[in-house]
Amino acid sequence: MILVANKEQNMKKQEITSIEKYRPVYHYTPKKNWMNDPNGMVYYDGEYHLCYQHDSNDIIFSDMSWGHAISTDLVQWEECAKAIVPDNDGLGMIFSGSAVVDKNNCAGFGVNTLVAFYTSTKPRQQQSMAYSIDRGRTWIKYIENPIIKNEEWDSIPDDFRDPKVIWHKDSQKWIMSLAVKDHIEFWSSCNLKDWTKDSEFGQGVGSHGGVWECPDFIELSVDNDQTNKKWVLLVSINPGGPNGGSATQYFVGEFKDVDGQMTYISSQKDEKWIDYGTDNYAGVTWSNVENKAIAIGWMSNWDYADKVPTNNWRGAMTIPRELELKNIEGEISITSKPAFALKQIIGAAIATIDDASINSNINVGEELSSSRIKVKMDICDIKDVGIEIGNSKGEHVKIGYNKLDTYFYVDRSNSGENSFKSGFAKLHKAKTNRNLESLDMEIFIDKSSVEVFFNNGERVMTEIIFPTEDFNMVKIFCDNKIEIREFDIKRISLI
Ligand code: FRU
């Protein structure tokens, strides 16, 4: 398999793009059919593995297995053979999970084996394991699956899934976080095969509008201070998101030995969200990446994922993002920024600060539909300010900040096709407690999505859109005087 994209592959990608008008240029999409959550994300031997919930026969969710793509740089992806598929083991479909590198051969499959953990769905949800001894090219199911049985069928509901496994240095154990209906369970193991339940976290804290799913558990330093580290628990929830449907919340806390059991403790009171848009779900981080938390999420929402008007394929991933912990006005929160890898595909400018004008459309051409906009402005005396991107048909998306009520927003009310789901065409908000004097936005546009990083990723909003014609116009809007400090639009292409 050739992993480094060559010109021929890129040509193919370009052809596909023109036939399928909503297919993104630089976001991962499966060649065919349905995709949801990212799974089994592990970095090993110079390669990032991205597995995902995939239905190989249909563009709706039905017969799930792990699709698989590999990249050496997080932007050029090569779809390869499916990693893990259902068979006649009687354990059903392959639901979400994670993968690790077993550097010390704890499981006995060999040094540096890639070991994956997933949920089997039959007869009830239980945890299973598979491993690869050939750098992720083929995966062997563990003969004694399931490794965590769902034995108490009467008391455990059939929401017992999405194992995320990490190596926990302090306790010298593998820790698995598992989503169980309305909480997370922490299990531990020394050999990756035998697991003991240590503790639970979540009842009565955080958001509980729906079932808890797809946890991730990462240790991050605050403001890059290696002596001040916190454990962050990511929990996806469906429904119950800040703007409806599914979304990913997080907690900041400590992970400690309490009476011999590893226990998560967080005093966090408020709900916190990785992304306030409606279209970043089940996002988790790559394992085995040193000193960085690089995450990717499924760019859709269970509210309408099976109805979006794409042909041949359904579901894309977000751009890869780096998660950091920052102390913002006394509160420790996650900020997200586009992963460094994206720099290599951000190309020439299609508009610069010299093109900036206020409250009038600037026609920058169709390259806007696969581009990155950066803007920074002083906004002392305004009520409402932002950027509108649109096309000649009047379809547009407004991205801005309402200073009066202190919220960021993305308004996709008139962004193109939207009749597939009532309530899709709406303005979504990300509340901030701060009254800003200056607004900073980095916006990634890719055919059918916008991802907005407000004020250096203090708030993020990811939204899918379906404009019937490529966007080619930009307008900076405001209701009073602003000072534009920075403005540029750069094309993004994989060639
Ligand atoms: C989250 C989820 C997971 C489950 C998977 C099934 O989107 O519901 O909890 O494992 O999707 O595809």
Coordinates of C-alpha atoms and ligand atoms in Angstrom, one line a residue:
M1 CA 0.0 0.0 0.0
I2 CA 1.3 3.5 -0.9
L3 CA 0.7 5.8 2.0
V4 CA 2.2 9.0 0.7
A5 CA -0.4 10.6 -1.5
N6 CA 0.8 10.9 -5.1
K7 CA -0.5 13.0 -7.9
E8 CA -2.7 10.3 -9.2
Q9 CA -4.5 9.8 -5.9
N10 CA -5.1 13.5 -5.6
M11 CA -6.5 13.7 -9.1
K12 CA -9.0 11.0 -8.2
K13 CA -10.0 13.0 -5.1
Q14 CA -10.5 16.1 -7.2
E15 CA -12.8 14.2 -9.7
I16 CA -14.9 12.8 -6.9
T17 CA -15.2 16.3 -5.5
S18 CA -16.8 17.7 -8.6
I19 CA -19.3 14.9 -9.0
E20 CA -20.3 14.9 -5.3
K21 CA -20.8 18.5 -4.6
Y22 CA -20.9 18.2 -0.8
R23 CA -17.9 15.9 -0.4
P24 CA -15.2 17.8 1.5
V25 CA -11.8 18.3 0.0
Y26 CA -9.6 18.0 3.1
H27 CA -11.8 16.3 5.7
Y28 CA -11.8 12.5 5.9
T29 CA -14.8 10.8 4.4
P30 CA -15.2 7.1 3.5
K31 CA -15.3 6.4 -0.2
K32 CA -18.7 4.9 0.2
N33 CA -21.5 4.6 2.6
W34 CA -22.2 5.5 6.2
M35 CA -19.7 6.6 8.8
N36 CA -20.0 7.7 12.4
D37 CA -17.6 7.8 15.4
P38 CA -13.8 7.7 15.1
N39 CA -12.5 4.5 16.7
G40 CA -9.2 2.8 17.5
M41 CA -7.1 6.0 17.0
V42 CA -3.5 5.1 17.6
Y43 CA -0.2 6.5 16.4
Y44 CA 2.5 3.9 15.7
D45 CA 5.6 3.7 13.6
G46 CA 5.1 7.0 11.8
E47 CA 1.4 6.3 11.0
Y48 CA -1.9 7.6 12.4
H49 CA -4.6 5.0 12.4
L50 CA -8.1 6.2 12.1
C51 CA -10.8 3.5 12.4
Y52 CA -14.4 4.5 12.4
Q53 CA -17.9 3.2 12.7
H54 CA -18.7 2.1 9.1
D55 CA -21.5 0.4 7.3
S56 CA -20.1 -1.0 4.1
N57 CA -23.4 -1.7 2.4
D58 CA -25.6 1.4 3.0
I59 CA -25.6 5.1 3.6
I60 CA -27.6 4.6 6.8
F61 CA -26.5 3.1 10.1
S62 CA -27.2 -0.6 10.1
D63 CA -24.4 -3.2 10.1
M64 CA -21.5 -1.7 11.9
S65 CA -17.8 -2.6 11.7
W66 CA -14.6 -0.7 11.9
G67 CA -13.6 1.0 8.7
H68 CA -9.9 2.0 8.6
A69 CA -7.7 4.8 7.1
I70 CA -4.0 5.5 7.6
S71 CA -2.1 8.8 7.4
T72 CA 1.4 9.8 7.9
D73 CA 0.6 13.5 8.4
L74 CA -3.1 13.7 9.6
V75 CA -4.2 15.3 6.3
Q76 CA -3.7 12.8 3.5
W77 CA -5.7 9.7 4.4
E78 CA -5.5 6.3 2.6
E79 CA -8.6 4.2 3.1
C80 CA -7.6 0.6 3.6
A81 CA -9.2 -2.7 4.3
K82 CA -11.7 -2.8 7.1
A83 CA -10.1 -3.4 10.5
I84 CA -12.6 -5.4 12.4
V85 CA -15.8 -6.9 11.1
P86 CA -18.7 -9.0 12.5
D87 CA -18.4 -12.7 11.9
N88 CA -20.0 -15.9 13.2
D89 CA -18.6 -15.5 16.7
G90 CA -22.2 -14.7 17.8
L91 CA -21.1 -11.4 19.4
G92 CA -22.8 -9.2 16.8
M93 CA -21.6 -5.8 15.5
I94 CA -18.5 -3.9 16.2
F95 CA -19.3 -0.7 18.1
S96 CA -17.0 2.1 19.1
G97 CA -13.7 1.7 21.0
S98 CA -10.0 2.5 21.1
A99 CA -6.5 1.1 20.5
V100 CA -3.1 1.2 22.2
V101 CA 0.4 0.1 21.6
D102 CA 1.4 -2.7 24.0
K103 CA 5.0 -1.7 24.3
N104 CA 5.9 -4.2 27.1
N105 CA 3.9 -7.1 25.8
C106 CA 1.5 -7.1 28.8
A107 CA -1.1 -9.0 26.8
G108 CA 1.4 -11.6 25.5
F109 CA 0.7 -11.1 21.8
G110 CA 4.2 -9.6 21.3
V111 CA 6.1 -6.4 21.9
N112 CA 4.5 -3.4 20.2
T113 CA 1.4 -5.2 19.2
L114 CA -1.5 -2.9 18.5
V115 CA -4.4 -3.9 20.7
A116 CA -8.0 -2.6 20.0
F117 CA -11.0 -2.6 22.4
Y118 CA -14.5 -2.4 21.1
T119 CA -18.1 -3.2 22.1
S120 CA -19.7 -6.3 20.8
T121 CA -23.5 -5.9 20.5
K122 CA -24.8 -9.5 21.0
P123 CA -26.6 -10.8 22.9
R124 CA -26.0 -7.6 24.9
Q125 CA -23.3 -5.0 24.8
Q126 CA -20.0 -6.4 26.1
Q127 CA -16.3 -5.5 25.6
S128 CA -14.1 -7.3 23.2
M129 CA -10.5 -7.1 22.0
A130 CA -8.6 -7.6 18.8
Y131 CA -4.9 -7.2 18.0
S132 CA -2.6 -6.6 15.1
I133 CA 1.0 -7.8 14.7
D134 CA 1.5 -6.3 11.3
R135 CA 1.3 -2.5 11.9
G136 CA -2.5 -2.4 11.8
R137 CA -2.9 -4.0 8.4
T138 CA -4.9 -7.0 9.7
W139 CA -6.6 -7.5 13.0
I140 CA -7.2 -10.8 14.9
K141 CA -10.1 -11.1 17.3
Y142 CA -9.1 -12.4 20.7
I143 CA -10.3 -16.0 21.0
E144 CA -11.7 -15.5 24.5
N145 CA -13.9 -12.5 23.7
P146 CA -15.8 -10.9 25.4
I147 CA -13.2 -9.7 27.9
I148 CA -15.8 -7.8 30.0
K149 CA -19.0 -9.5 30.1
N150 CA -22.4 -8.0 30.6
E151 CA -23.5 -10.5 33.1
E152 CA -26.0 -8.6 35.2
W153 CA -28.5 -8.3 32.4
D154 CA -31.3 -7.4 34.7
S155 CA -29.5 -4.6 36.4
I156 CA -27.1 -3.3 33.7
P157 CA -29.0 -1.7 30.9
D158 CA -27.9 -2.3 27.3
D159 CA -25.9 0.9 27.4
F160 CA -22.5 -0.5 28.3
R161 CA -20.0 0.5 25.7
D162 CA -17.2 2.4 24.0
P163 CA -14.1 1.3 25.9
K164 CA -11.3 3.8 25.9
V165 CA -8.0 2.4 27.2
I166 CA -5.0 4.3 28.3
W167 CA -1.7 3.4 30.1
H168 CA -1.8 5.1 33.6
K169 CA 1.8 5.7 34.6
D170 CA 1.2 6.4 38.3
S171 CA -0.6 3.2 39.1
Q172 CA 1.3 1.2 36.4
K173 CA -2.0 -0.1 35.2
W174 CA -4.1 0.0 32.0
I175 CA -7.3 2.1 32.7
M176 CA -10.4 1.6 30.7
S177 CA -13.2 4.2 30.8
L178 CA -16.5 2.8 29.8
A179 CA -19.9 4.5 29.2
V180 CA -22.7 2.9 31.1
K181 CA -26.0 4.6 30.5
D182 CA -25.7 7.8 32.6
H183 CA -22.2 7.5 34.0
I184 CA -18.6 6.4 33.3
E185 CA -17.0 3.4 34.9
F186 CA -13.3 3.1 35.4
W187 CA -11.8 -0.4 35.1
S188 CA -8.2 -1.4 35.5
S189 CA -6.0 -4.2 34.2
C190 CA -2.3 -5.3 34.2
N191 CA -2.5 -7.6 31.1
L192 CA -5.2 -5.9 29.0
K193 CA -7.3 -9.1 29.1
D194 CA -8.5 -9.3 32.7
W195 CA -10.3 -6.3 34.0
T196 CA -11.6 -5.2 37.4
K197 CA -14.1 -2.4 38.0
D198 CA -12.6 0.3 40.2
S199 CA -15.1 3.2 40.4
E200 CA -17.9 5.2 38.8
F201 CA -18.2 8.9 38.0
G202 CA -21.0 11.0 36.6
Q203 CA -24.4 10.4 38.3
G204 CA -25.8 13.8 39.1
V205 CA -23.0 15.8 37.6
G206 CA -22.6 17.4 34.2
S207 CA -25.2 17.2 31.5
H208 CA -27.7 14.4 31.5
G209 CA -30.1 15.1 28.7
G210 CA -29.4 11.7 27.1
V211 CA -27.2 8.6 27.2
W212 CA -23.5 8.9 27.9
E213 CA -21.2 7.5 25.2
C214 CA -17.6 7.5 23.9
P215 CA -15.5 8.6 26.8
D216 CA -11.9 9.7 26.6
F217 CA -9.5 10.2 29.5
I218 CA -6.5 12.4 29.1
E219 CA -3.9 14.1 31.3
L220 CA -3.1 17.6 30.3
S221 CA -0.9 20.3 31.9
V222 CA -2.5 23.7 32.7
D223 CA -1.0 26.5 30.6
N224 CA 1.8 24.2 29.7
D225 CA 3.1 23.9 33.3
Q226 CA 4.3 20.4 33.7
T227 CA 4.0 20.6 37.4
N228 CA 0.3 21.4 37.2
K229 CA -1.6 18.5 35.5
K230 CA -5.2 17.6 35.5
W231 CA -7.2 14.7 34.3
V232 CA -9.8 15.5 31.7
L233 CA -12.8 13.3 31.0
L234 CA -14.5 13.7 27.7
V235 CA -18.1 12.3 27.5
S236 CA -20.3 12.4 24.5
I237 CA -24.0 12.7 25.2
N238 CA -27.0 12.1 23.0
P239 CA -29.2 14.0 23.2
G240 CA -28.5 17.0 25.5
G241 CA -26.0 19.1 23.6
P242 CA -26.0 22.9 24.2
N243 CA -27.7 23.5 20.8
G244 CA -29.7 20.3 20.6
G245 CA -29.0 16.7 19.7
S246 CA -25.6 15.1 20.4
A247 CA -22.5 16.9 21.7
T248 CA -19.4 16.3 23.8
Q249 CA -19.0 17.6 27.3
Y250 CA -15.9 17.4 29.5
F251 CA -14.8 17.5 33.1
V252 CA -11.6 18.7 34.7
G253 CA -10.4 16.8 37.8
E254 CA -8.0 14.4 39.5
F255 CA -7.5 10.7 39.3
K256 CA -6.5 9.1 42.6
D257 CA -6.2 5.9 44.5
V258 CA -9.1 6.0 47.0
D259 CA -9.1 2.9 49.2
G260 CA -7.2 0.9 46.6
Q261 CA -9.5 1.9 43.7
M262 CA -8.6 4.4 41.0
T263 CA -11.2 7.1 41.3
Y264 CA -12.0 10.2 39.3
I265 CA -12.8 13.3 41.4
S266 CA -14.0 16.6 39.9
S267 CA -15.5 19.5 41.7
Q268 CA -16.6 21.1 38.4
K269 CA -20.1 22.6 38.7
D270 CA -20.9 24.0 35.3
E271 CA -21.4 22.0 32.1
K272 CA -18.5 22.4 29.7
W273 CA -18.5 21.5 26.0
I274 CA -15.6 20.7 23.7
D275 CA -17.6 22.3 20.8
Y276 CA -20.8 24.3 21.0
G277 CA -21.8 23.7 17.4
T278 CA -24.1 20.8 16.5
D279 CA -21.6 18.8 14.5
N280 CA -18.7 17.4 16.5
Y281 CA -19.6 14.2 18.2
A282 CA -17.8 11.2 19.7
G283 CA -14.5 12.9 19.4
V284 CA -11.5 11.3 21.1
T285 CA -7.7 11.6 21.0
W286 CA -5.0 9.5 19.4
S287 CA -3.1 7.3 21.8
N288 CA 0.7 7.1 21.8
V289 CA 1.2 10.7 20.7
E290 CA 3.8 12.2 23.1
N291 CA 2.9 15.4 24.9
K292 CA -0.1 16.3 22.8
A293 CA -3.8 15.6 22.7
I294 CA -4.8 15.5 19.1
A295 CA -8.5 14.9 18.7
I296 CA -10.9 14.2 15.8
G297 CA -14.7 14.0 15.9
W298 CA -17.6 12.8 13.8
M299 CA -18.9 15.9 12.0
S300 CA -22.6 15.2 12.3
N301 CA -25.4 14.9 14.8
W302 CA -27.6 11.9 15.6
D303 CA -30.6 14.3 15.2
Y304 CA -30.3 14.2 11.4
A305 CA -27.1 12.2 10.5
D306 CA -29.1 9.7 8.5
K307 CA -31.0 12.4 6.5
V308 CA -28.3 14.7 5.3
P309 CA -28.4 15.1 1.5
T310 CA -25.1 13.5 0.4
N311 CA -24.8 10.8 -2.2
N312 CA -22.7 7.6 -2.0
W313 CA -21.3 8.5 1.4
R314 CA -22.6 9.9 4.6
G315 CA -20.5 11.4 7.4
A316 CA -17.2 13.2 7.6
M317 CA -14.6 13.7 10.4
T318 CA -13.7 17.2 11.8
I319 CA -10.3 18.6 11.1
P320 CA -7.7 17.2 13.6
R321 CA -7.5 19.5 16.6
E322 CA -5.1 20.0 19.5
L323 CA -6.7 20.2 22.9
E324 CA -5.0 22.2 25.6
L325 CA -5.9 23.2 29.2
K326 CA -5.8 26.9 30.0
N327 CA -6.6 29.0 33.0
I328 CA -9.0 31.6 31.5
E329 CA -10.0 34.2 34.1
G330 CA -9.7 31.7 37.0
E331 CA -11.4 28.8 35.3
I332 CA -9.5 25.8 33.9
S333 CA -11.0 25.0 30.5
I334 CA -10.1 23.2 27.3
T335 CA -9.2 25.3 24.3
S336 CA -8.9 23.7 20.8
K337 CA -6.7 24.7 17.9
P338 CA -6.4 23.3 14.4
A339 CA -3.6 20.6 14.6
F340 CA -0.3 21.9 13.4
A341 CA -0.4 19.4 10.5
L342 CA -3.0 21.6 8.7
K343 CA -0.4 24.2 8.1
Q344 CA 1.0 22.2 5.2
I345 CA -2.3 22.4 3.2
I346 CA -3.1 26.0 3.8
G347 CA -2.0 27.7 0.5
A348 CA -1.9 31.0 -1.2
A349 CA -4.1 34.0 -0.2
I350 CA -7.3 34.6 -2.1
A351 CA -8.0 37.8 -0.2
T352 CA -5.9 39.9 2.1
I353 CA -6.5 42.9 4.5
D354 CA -6.4 45.2 1.4
D355 CA -9.6 43.6 0.2
A356 CA -11.4 44.0 3.5
S357 CA -14.4 46.3 3.5
I358 CA -17.3 46.7 5.9
N359 CA -21.0 45.7 5.3
S360 CA -20.5 45.0 1.6
N361 CA -19.9 41.7 -0.2
I362 CA -16.5 40.9 -1.5
N363 CA -16.5 38.3 -4.3
V364 CA -13.4 36.1 -3.7
G365 CA -14.3 33.3 -6.0
E366 CA -15.3 29.7 -5.5
E367 CA -12.0 28.7 -3.8
L368 CA -13.8 30.1 -0.7
S369 CA -15.6 26.7 -0.5
S370 CA -12.3 25.1 0.6
S371 CA -10.5 27.7 2.5
R372 CA -9.4 29.2 5.8
I373 CA -10.4 32.7 6.9
K374 CA -8.6 34.5 9.6
V375 CA -9.9 37.7 11.1
K376 CA -9.0 39.8 14.1
M377 CA -10.8 43.1 15.0
D378 CA -11.3 45.6 17.7
I379 CA -15.0 45.8 18.6
C380 CA -15.4 48.3 21.4
D381 CA -18.7 49.9 20.6
I382 CA -20.7 47.4 18.7
K383 CA -23.6 45.1 19.5
D384 CA -23.2 42.5 16.7
V385 CA -20.2 41.8 14.5
G386 CA -18.9 39.0 12.3
I387 CA -18.5 37.5 8.9
E388 CA -21.0 36.3 6.5
I389 CA -20.1 33.8 3.7
G390 CA -22.5 33.1 0.9
N391 CA -23.2 32.5 -2.8
S392 CA -25.0 34.3 -5.6
K393 CA -28.3 32.5 -4.7
G394 CA -28.4 34.4 -1.4
E395 CA -27.5 31.2 0.7
H396 CA -25.2 32.2 3.5
V397 CA -23.8 31.5 6.9
K398 CA -23.3 34.2 9.5
I399 CA -20.5 33.7 12.0
G400 CA -20.2 36.3 14.7
Y401 CA -20.3 37.6 18.2
N402 CA -23.2 39.3 19.9
K403 CA -21.6 41.7 22.3
L404 CA -24.8 42.8 23.9
D405 CA -25.7 39.3 25.2
T406 CA -22.1 38.0 25.1
Y407 CA -22.4 34.9 22.9
F408 CA -20.6 33.7 19.8
Y409 CA -22.8 32.2 17.1
V410 CA -23.1 30.5 13.8
D411 CA -26.4 31.1 12.0
R412 CA -27.1 28.5 9.3
S413 CA -30.8 29.4 8.9
N414 CA -30.4 30.2 5.2
S415 CA -27.4 28.1 4.3
G416 CA -28.8 26.0 1.5
E417 CA -30.6 22.6 1.5
N418 CA -32.2 22.2 4.9
S419 CA -35.6 20.6 4.4
F420 CA -34.4 17.2 5.3
K421 CA -34.8 17.9 9.0
S422 CA -37.0 20.5 10.7
G423 CA -35.0 22.6 13.1
F424 CA -31.7 22.2 11.1
A425 CA -31.9 25.7 9.8
K426 CA -31.1 27.7 13.0
L427 CA -28.8 30.1 14.8
H428 CA -26.6 28.3 17.3
K429 CA -25.0 30.0 20.3
A430 CA -21.9 29.6 22.4
K431 CA -22.3 31.6 25.5
T432 CA -19.2 33.3 27.0
N433 CA -19.1 35.2 30.2
R434 CA -16.7 37.8 28.8
N435 CA -17.5 41.1 27.2
L436 CA -14.8 41.2 24.5
E437 CA -13.1 44.2 23.2
S438 CA -11.4 42.3 20.4
L439 CA -12.7 39.4 18.3
D440 CA -10.5 36.7 16.8
M441 CA -11.9 34.1 14.5
E442 CA -10.3 31.3 12.5
I443 CA -12.8 29.6 10.2
F444 CA -12.3 26.4 8.2
I445 CA -14.7 26.0 5.3
D446 CA -14.9 22.8 3.3
K447 CA -17.8 22.5 0.9
S448 CA -20.4 21.3 3.5
S449 CA -18.9 22.4 6.8
V450 CA -17.7 25.4 8.8
E451 CA -15.5 25.0 11.8
V452 CA -15.0 28.2 13.8
F453 CA -12.3 28.7 16.4
F454 CA -13.3 31.9 18.4
N455 CA -10.7 33.8 20.4
N456 CA -7.9 31.2 20.0
G457 CA -10.2 28.3 20.5
E458 CA -11.7 29.4 23.7
R459 CA -15.0 28.5 22.1
V460 CA -15.4 26.3 19.0
M461 CA -18.4 25.8 16.8
T462 CA -18.6 23.1 14.1
E463 CA -21.6 23.1 11.8
I464 CA -22.5 21.2 8.6
I465 CA -24.2 23.1 5.8
F466 CA -25.5 22.2 2.3
P467 CA -25.2 25.2 0.0
T468 CA -26.5 24.3 -3.4
E469 CA -23.8 26.4 -5.1
D470 CA -20.2 26.9 -3.8
F471 CA -19.8 29.9 -1.6
N472 CA -17.8 32.7 -3.2
M473 CA -18.6 35.9 -1.2
V474 CA -17.6 37.2 2.1
K475 CA -19.0 40.2 4.0
I476 CA -17.6 41.6 7.3
F477 CA -20.7 43.0 9.1
C478 CA -21.1 45.2 12.1
D479 CA -23.5 47.8 13.5
N480 CA -20.9 50.4 14.5
K481 CA -17.2 51.2 14.0
I482 CA -14.7 48.4 14.2
E483 CA -11.0 48.2 13.5
I484 CA -9.8 45.3 11.4
R485 CA -6.4 44.2 12.6
E486 CA -5.9 41.1 10.6
F487 CA -7.9 39.6 7.6
D488 CA -6.9 37.0 5.1
I489 CA -8.5 34.1 3.3
K490 CA -6.3 31.3 2.1
R491 CA -7.2 28.4 -0.2
I492 CA -6.9 24.9 1.1
S493 CA -6.1 22.0 -1.2
L494 CA -4.5 18.7 -0.9
I495 CA -2.2 19.1 -4.0
Ligands
FRU1 C1 -22.0 7.1 19.5 C2 -22.4 5.6 19.4 C3 -21.6 4.7 20.3 C4 -21.7 3.4 19.7 C5 -21.7 3.7 18.2 C6 -22.5 2.8 17.3 O1 -22.2 7.8 18.4 O2 -23.8 5.5 19.7 O3 -22.0 4.8 21.7 O4 -20.7 2.5 20.1 O5 -22.2 5.0 18.1 O6 -22.2 3.1 16.0

